[in-house]
Tab-separated table of C-alpha atoms in Angstrom:
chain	number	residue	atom	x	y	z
A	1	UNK	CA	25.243	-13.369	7.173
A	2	UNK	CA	28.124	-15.575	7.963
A	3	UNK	CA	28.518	-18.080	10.867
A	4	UNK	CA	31.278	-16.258	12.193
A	5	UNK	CA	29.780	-13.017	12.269
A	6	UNK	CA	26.961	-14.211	13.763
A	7	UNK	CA	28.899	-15.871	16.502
A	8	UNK	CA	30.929	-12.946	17.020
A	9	UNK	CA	27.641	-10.947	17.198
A	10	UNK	CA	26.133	-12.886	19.909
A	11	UNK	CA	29.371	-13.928	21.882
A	12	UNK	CA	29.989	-12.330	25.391
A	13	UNK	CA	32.497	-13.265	27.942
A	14	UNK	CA	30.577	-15.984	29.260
A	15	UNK	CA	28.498	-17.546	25.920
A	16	UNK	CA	29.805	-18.929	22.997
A	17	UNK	CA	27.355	-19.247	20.514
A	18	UNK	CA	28.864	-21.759	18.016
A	19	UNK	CA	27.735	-25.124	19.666
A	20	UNK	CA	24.291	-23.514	19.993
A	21	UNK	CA	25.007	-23.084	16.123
A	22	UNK	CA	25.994	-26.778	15.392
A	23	UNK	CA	23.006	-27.875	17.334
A	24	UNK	CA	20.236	-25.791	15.086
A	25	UNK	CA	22.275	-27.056	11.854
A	26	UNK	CA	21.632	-30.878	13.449
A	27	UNK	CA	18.386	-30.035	14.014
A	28	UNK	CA	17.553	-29.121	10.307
A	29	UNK	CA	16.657	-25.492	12.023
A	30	UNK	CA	19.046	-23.133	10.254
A	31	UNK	CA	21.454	-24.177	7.016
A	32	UNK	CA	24.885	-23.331	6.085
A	33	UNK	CA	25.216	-22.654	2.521
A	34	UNK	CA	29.478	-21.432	1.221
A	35	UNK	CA	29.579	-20.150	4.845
A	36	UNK	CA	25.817	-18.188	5.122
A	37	UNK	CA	23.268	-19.121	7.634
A	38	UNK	CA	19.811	-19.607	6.042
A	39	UNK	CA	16.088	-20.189	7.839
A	40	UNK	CA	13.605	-21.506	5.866
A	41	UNK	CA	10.916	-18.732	5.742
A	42	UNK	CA	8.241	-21.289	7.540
A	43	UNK	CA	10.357	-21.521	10.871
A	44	UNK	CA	11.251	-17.379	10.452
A	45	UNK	CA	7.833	-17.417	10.523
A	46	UNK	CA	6.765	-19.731	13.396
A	47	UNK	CA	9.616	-17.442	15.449
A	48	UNK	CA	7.891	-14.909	14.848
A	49	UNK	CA	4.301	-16.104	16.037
A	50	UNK	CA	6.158	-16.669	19.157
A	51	UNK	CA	7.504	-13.005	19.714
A	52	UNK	CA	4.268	-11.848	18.857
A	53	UNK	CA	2.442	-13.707	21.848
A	54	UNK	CA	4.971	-11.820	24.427
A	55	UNK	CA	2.740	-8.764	24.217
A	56	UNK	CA	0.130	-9.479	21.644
A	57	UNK	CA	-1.371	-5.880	22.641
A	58	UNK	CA	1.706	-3.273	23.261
A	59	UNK	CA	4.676	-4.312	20.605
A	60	UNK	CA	7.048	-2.452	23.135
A	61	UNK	CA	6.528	-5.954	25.312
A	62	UNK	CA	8.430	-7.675	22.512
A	63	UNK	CA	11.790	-8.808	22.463
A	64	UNK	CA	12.007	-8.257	18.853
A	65	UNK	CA	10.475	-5.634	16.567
A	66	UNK	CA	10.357	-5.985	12.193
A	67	UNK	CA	7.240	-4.543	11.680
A	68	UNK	CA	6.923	-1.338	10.034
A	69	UNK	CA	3.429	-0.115	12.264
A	70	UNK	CA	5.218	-1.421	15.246
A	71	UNK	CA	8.736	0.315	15.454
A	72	UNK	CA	7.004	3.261	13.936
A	73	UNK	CA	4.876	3.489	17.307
A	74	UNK	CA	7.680	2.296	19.674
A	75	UNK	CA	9.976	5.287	17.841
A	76	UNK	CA	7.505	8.079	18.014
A	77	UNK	CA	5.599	7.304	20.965
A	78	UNK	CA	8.346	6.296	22.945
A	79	UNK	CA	6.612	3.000	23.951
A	80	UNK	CA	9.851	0.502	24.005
A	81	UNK	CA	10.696	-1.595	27.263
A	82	UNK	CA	13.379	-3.400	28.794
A	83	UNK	CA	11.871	-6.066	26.902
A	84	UNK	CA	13.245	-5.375	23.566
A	85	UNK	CA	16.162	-6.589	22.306
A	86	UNK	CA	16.275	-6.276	18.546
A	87	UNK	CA	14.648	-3.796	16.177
A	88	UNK	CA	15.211	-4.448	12.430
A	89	UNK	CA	13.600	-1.897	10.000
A	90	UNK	CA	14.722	-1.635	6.295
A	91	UNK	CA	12.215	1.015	4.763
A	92	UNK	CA	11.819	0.794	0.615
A	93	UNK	CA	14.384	1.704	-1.326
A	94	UNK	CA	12.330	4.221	-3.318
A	95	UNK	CA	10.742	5.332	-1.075
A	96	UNK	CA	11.485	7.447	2.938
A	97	UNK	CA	9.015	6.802	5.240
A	98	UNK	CA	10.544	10.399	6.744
A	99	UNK	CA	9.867	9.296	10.158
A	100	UNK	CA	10.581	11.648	13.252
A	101	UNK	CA	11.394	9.748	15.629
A	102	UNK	CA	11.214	10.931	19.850
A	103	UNK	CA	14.070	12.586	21.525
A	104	UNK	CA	13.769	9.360	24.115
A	105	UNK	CA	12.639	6.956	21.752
A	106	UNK	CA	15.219	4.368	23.075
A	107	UNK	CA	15.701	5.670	26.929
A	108	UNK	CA	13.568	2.267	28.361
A	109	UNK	CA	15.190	-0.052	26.119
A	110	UNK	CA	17.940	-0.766	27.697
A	111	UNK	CA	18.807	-4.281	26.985
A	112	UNK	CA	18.741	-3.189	23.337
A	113	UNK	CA	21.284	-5.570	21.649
A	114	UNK	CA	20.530	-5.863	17.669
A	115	UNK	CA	19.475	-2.139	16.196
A	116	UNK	CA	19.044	-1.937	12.004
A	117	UNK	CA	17.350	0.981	10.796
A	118	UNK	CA	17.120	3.474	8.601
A	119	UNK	CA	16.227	7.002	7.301
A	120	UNK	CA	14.377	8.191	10.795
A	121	UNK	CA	14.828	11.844	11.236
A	122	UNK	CA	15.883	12.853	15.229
A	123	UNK	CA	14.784	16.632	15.376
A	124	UNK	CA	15.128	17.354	18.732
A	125	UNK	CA	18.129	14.791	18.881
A	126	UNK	CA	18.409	11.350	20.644
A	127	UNK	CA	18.977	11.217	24.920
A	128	UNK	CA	19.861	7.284	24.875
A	129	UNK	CA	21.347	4.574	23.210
A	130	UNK	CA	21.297	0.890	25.032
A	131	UNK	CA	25.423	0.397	26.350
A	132	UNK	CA	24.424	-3.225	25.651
A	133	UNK	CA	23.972	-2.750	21.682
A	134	UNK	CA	26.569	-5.604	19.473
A	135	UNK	CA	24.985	-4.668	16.142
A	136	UNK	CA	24.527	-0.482	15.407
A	137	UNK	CA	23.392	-0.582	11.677
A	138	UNK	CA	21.871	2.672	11.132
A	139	UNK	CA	21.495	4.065	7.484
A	140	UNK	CA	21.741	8.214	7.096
A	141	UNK	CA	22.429	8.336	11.175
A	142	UNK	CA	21.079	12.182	11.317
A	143	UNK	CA	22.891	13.770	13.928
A	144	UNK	CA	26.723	14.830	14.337
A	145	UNK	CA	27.504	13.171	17.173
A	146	UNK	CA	26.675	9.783	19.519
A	147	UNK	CA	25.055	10.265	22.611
A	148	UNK	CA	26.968	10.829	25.423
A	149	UNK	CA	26.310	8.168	27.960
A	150	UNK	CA	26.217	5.731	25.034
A	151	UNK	CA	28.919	3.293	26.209
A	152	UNK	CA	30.525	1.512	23.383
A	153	UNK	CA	32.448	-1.361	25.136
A	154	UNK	CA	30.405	-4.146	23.346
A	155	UNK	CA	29.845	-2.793	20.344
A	156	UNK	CA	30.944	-5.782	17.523
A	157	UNK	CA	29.710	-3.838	14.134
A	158	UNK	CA	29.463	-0.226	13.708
A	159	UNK	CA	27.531	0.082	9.952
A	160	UNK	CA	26.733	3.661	9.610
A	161	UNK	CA	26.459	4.740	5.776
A	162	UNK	CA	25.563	7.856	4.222
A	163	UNK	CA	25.918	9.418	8.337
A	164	UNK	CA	25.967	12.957	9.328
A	165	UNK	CA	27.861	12.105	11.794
A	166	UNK	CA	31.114	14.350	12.499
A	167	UNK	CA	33.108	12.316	15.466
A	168	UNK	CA	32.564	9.295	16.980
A	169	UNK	CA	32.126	8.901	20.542
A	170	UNK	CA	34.192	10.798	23.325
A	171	UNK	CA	35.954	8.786	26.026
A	172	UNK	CA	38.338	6.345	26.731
A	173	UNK	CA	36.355	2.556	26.002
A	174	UNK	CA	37.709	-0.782	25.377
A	175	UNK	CA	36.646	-1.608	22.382
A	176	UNK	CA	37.902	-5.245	22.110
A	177	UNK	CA	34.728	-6.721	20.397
A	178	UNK	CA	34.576	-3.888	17.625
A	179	UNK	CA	35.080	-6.241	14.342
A	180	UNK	CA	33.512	-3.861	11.567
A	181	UNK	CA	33.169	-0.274	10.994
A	182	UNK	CA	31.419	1.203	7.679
A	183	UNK	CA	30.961	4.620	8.208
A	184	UNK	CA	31.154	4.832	4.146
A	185	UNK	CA	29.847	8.634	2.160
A	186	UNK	CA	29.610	10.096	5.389
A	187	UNK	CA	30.150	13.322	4.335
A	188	UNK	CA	30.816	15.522	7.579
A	189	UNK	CA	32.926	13.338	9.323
A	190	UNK	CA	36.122	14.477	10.508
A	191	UNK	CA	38.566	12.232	12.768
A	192	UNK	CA	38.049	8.722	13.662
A	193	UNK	CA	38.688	6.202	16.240
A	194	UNK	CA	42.174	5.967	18.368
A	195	UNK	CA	42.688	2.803	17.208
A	196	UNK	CA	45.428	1.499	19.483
A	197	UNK	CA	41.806	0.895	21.277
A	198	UNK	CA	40.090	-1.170	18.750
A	199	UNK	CA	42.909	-4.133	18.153
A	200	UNK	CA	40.087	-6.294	16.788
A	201	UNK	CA	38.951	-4.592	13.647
A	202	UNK	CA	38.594	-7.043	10.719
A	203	UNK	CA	37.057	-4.009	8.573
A	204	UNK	CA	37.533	-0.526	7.994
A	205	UNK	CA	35.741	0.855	5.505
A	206	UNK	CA	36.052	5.052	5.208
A	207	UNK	CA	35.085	5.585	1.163
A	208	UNK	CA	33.457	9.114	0.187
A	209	UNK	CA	34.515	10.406	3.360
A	210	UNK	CA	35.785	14.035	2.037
A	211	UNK	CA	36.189	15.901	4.673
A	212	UNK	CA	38.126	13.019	6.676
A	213	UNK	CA	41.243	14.696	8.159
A	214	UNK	CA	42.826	12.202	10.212
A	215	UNK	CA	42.670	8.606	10.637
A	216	UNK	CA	43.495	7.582	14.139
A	217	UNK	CA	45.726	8.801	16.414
A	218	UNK	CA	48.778	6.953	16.276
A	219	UNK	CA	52.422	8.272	17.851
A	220	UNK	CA	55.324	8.666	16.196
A	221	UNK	CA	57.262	5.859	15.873
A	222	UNK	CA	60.892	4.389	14.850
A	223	UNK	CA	58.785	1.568	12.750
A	224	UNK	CA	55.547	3.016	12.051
A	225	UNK	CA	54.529	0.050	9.610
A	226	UNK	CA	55.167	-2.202	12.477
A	227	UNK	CA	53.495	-0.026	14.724
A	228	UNK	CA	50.266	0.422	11.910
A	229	UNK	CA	50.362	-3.231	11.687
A	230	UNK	CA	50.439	-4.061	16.136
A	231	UNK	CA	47.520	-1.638	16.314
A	232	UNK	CA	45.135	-3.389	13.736
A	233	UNK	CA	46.897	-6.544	13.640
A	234	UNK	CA	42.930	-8.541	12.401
A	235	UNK	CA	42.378	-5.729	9.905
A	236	UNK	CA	42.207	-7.628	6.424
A	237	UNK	CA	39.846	-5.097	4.648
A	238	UNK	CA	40.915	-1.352	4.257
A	239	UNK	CA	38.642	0.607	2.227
A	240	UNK	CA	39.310	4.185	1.983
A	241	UNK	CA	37.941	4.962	-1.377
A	242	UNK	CA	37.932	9.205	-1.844
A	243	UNK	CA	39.240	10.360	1.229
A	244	UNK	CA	41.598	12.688	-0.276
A	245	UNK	CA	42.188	15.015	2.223
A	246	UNK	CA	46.611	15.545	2.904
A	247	UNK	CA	46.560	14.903	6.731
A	248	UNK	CA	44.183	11.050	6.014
A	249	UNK	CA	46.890	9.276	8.230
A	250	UNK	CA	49.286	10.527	11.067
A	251	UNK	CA	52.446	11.719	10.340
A	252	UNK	CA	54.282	8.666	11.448
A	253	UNK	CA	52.853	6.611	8.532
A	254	UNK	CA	52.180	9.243	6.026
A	255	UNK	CA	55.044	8.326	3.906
A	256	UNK	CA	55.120	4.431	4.072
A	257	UNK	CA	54.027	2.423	0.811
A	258	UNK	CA	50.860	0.987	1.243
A	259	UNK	CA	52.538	-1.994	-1.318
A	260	UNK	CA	54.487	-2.988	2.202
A	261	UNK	CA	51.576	-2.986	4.284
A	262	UNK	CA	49.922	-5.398	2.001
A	263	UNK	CA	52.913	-7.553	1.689
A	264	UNK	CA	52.824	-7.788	5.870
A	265	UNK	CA	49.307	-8.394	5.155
A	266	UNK	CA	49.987	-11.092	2.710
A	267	UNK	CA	49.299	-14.308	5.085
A	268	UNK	CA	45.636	-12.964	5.446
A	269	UNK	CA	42.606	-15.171	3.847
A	270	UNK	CA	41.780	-12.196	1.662
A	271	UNK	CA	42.078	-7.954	1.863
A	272	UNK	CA	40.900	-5.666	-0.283
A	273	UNK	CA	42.174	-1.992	-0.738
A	274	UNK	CA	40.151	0.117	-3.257
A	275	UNK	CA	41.116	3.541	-4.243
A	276	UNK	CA	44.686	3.093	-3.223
C-alpha cells in the first residue's frame, strides 16, 4: 500500500499521520520502496506479540484480529469488544472457509476502524456495522443492502468485489473522505452513489456490473461536462468495464464524448478508462 493511502486511511480532522510516517522511516521501522510502505516481517511480528498480550485469553480484547481461529470465534460467537479496531482475514484462494457468521457479530465493536474480509456467509443478515470504519474491504459482501444505522461519513475506501449488494446506503451523508470505491462484478447492483456528495473520489471502479442502471444522480445541466467534472473533480481512474445497460449515466451527460472528459482530465498524474 502506498504512503498516501495510508495517510489518507488513518487521517481524521485532528491527526495527520504523515510526520508519524517520516518518523518510523527515520527510525528504520517501516521502508518506502517506488512509493509502498514495507515492514520487515521480524517487527510485523514483534507488533504482533504485543496485540496478543492485550487479552492473551479472549481475542475479542484485541485491538487487532489476523488470525483465522480468532475472527472465526469473534464472527460466530459474537465475542468482539470496543477493543477492536482492525480485523484482516484473507481466506485461501482455493479454498471457502464458508463461514456463517452472527446476525450481531459486529454490534460491540464499535470503534471498528480497518475491516478486510472475505467469503463469510450472513444468513440471518448483519444488525451493525462500526460508523467509525475508514477501510470496508469485504470480498462477495452477501447481502443486498448496508445496514441501516451504518453511518458512512468516514468511510475513505469502499472495496466490495464480486458483492450482492443491490444499493448502497440510504440517507443523506457527507462523504468527504470517500477516496476509492470498487464495487467491481457485482452482479445485482442497481444505482449508485449521488455523487455531488462524494467530491473526493480518486477511484471509481464499476466493471461487470450488468444490471447497473444509473450512475449517480446528477441534474440537468447547461454544461454537463463541466458539471461531471465539479462533482468528481479528484476522480483520475474511471473503470466501468461491461456495464452496458442504456440509462449507465444521467441524461444530462449521456451524449457527451468521453474523449472530452479525458482531455479536461488531461493535467492528472495518470487515469485509466477501460472498456470505453
Amino acid at each position: 500500500m502506498t504512503k498516501d493511502r495510508v495517510a489518507n486511511i488513518l487521517q481524521t480532522t485532528h491527526y495527520r499521520p504523515n510526520i508519524d510516517i517520516d518518523v518510523l522511516v527515520e527510525k528504520s521501522l517501516i521502508i518506502i520502496s517506488n512509493g509502498t510502505l514495507w515492514m520487515h516481517d521480524l517487527i510485523q511480528e514483534l507488533g504482533k506479540e504485543i496485540v496478543r498480550c492485550e487479552s492473551p485469553d479472549e481475542p475479542g480484547g484485541c485491538s487487532w484480529l489476523w488470525l483465522k481461529e480468532d475472527i472465526f470465534h469473534v464472527l460466530i460467537d459474537s465475542a468482539g469488544t470496543e477493543k477492536v479496531e482492525g480485523i484482516f482475514f484473507n481466506s485461501s484462494p482455493d479454498k471457502e472457509d464458508n463461514v456463517k457468521v452472527n446476525f450481531e457479530a459486529f454490534s460491540k465493536m464499535r470503534n471498528l476502524r480497518l475491516l478486510y474480509i472475505d467469503n463469510v456467509h450472513l444468513p440471518q443478515g448483519l444488525s451493525f456495522l462500526s460508523s467509525e470504519l475508514r477501510l470496508m474491504n469485504w470480498l462477495g459482501y452477501p447481502l443486498k443492502f448496508m445496514p441501516r444505522n451504518f453511518h458512512p461519513n468516514k468511510l475513505v475506501e469502499l472495496i466490495m468485489p464480486r458483492s450482492h449488494i443491490k444499493q448502497l446506503w440510504e440517507g443523506v451523508w457527507s462523504l468527504e473522505w470517500l477516496r476509492i470505491i470498487d464495487l467491481s462484478d457485482s452482479k445485482e447492483l442497481i444505482m449508485t452513489l449521488d455523487f455531488a456528495r462524494v467530491s473526493n473520489l480518486e477511484k471509481l471502479i464499476l466493471k461487470g456490473c450488468t444490471k447497473l442502471s444509473k450512475i449517480g444522480n446528477l441534474s440537468q445541466s447547461s454544461s454537463p461536462r463541466l458539471q461531471l467534472l465539479s462533482v468528481l473533480d479528484k476522480l483520475f481512474m474511471f473503470s466501468k468495464g461491461l456495464c452496458k445497460t442504456a440509462r449507465l449515466f444521467p441524461s444530462c451527460i449521456h451524449n457527451v464524448p468521453f474523449e472530452m472528459i479525458i482531455r479536461d482530465f488531461s493535467t492528472r498524474t495518470s487515469i485509466s478508462m477501460f472498456g470505453l
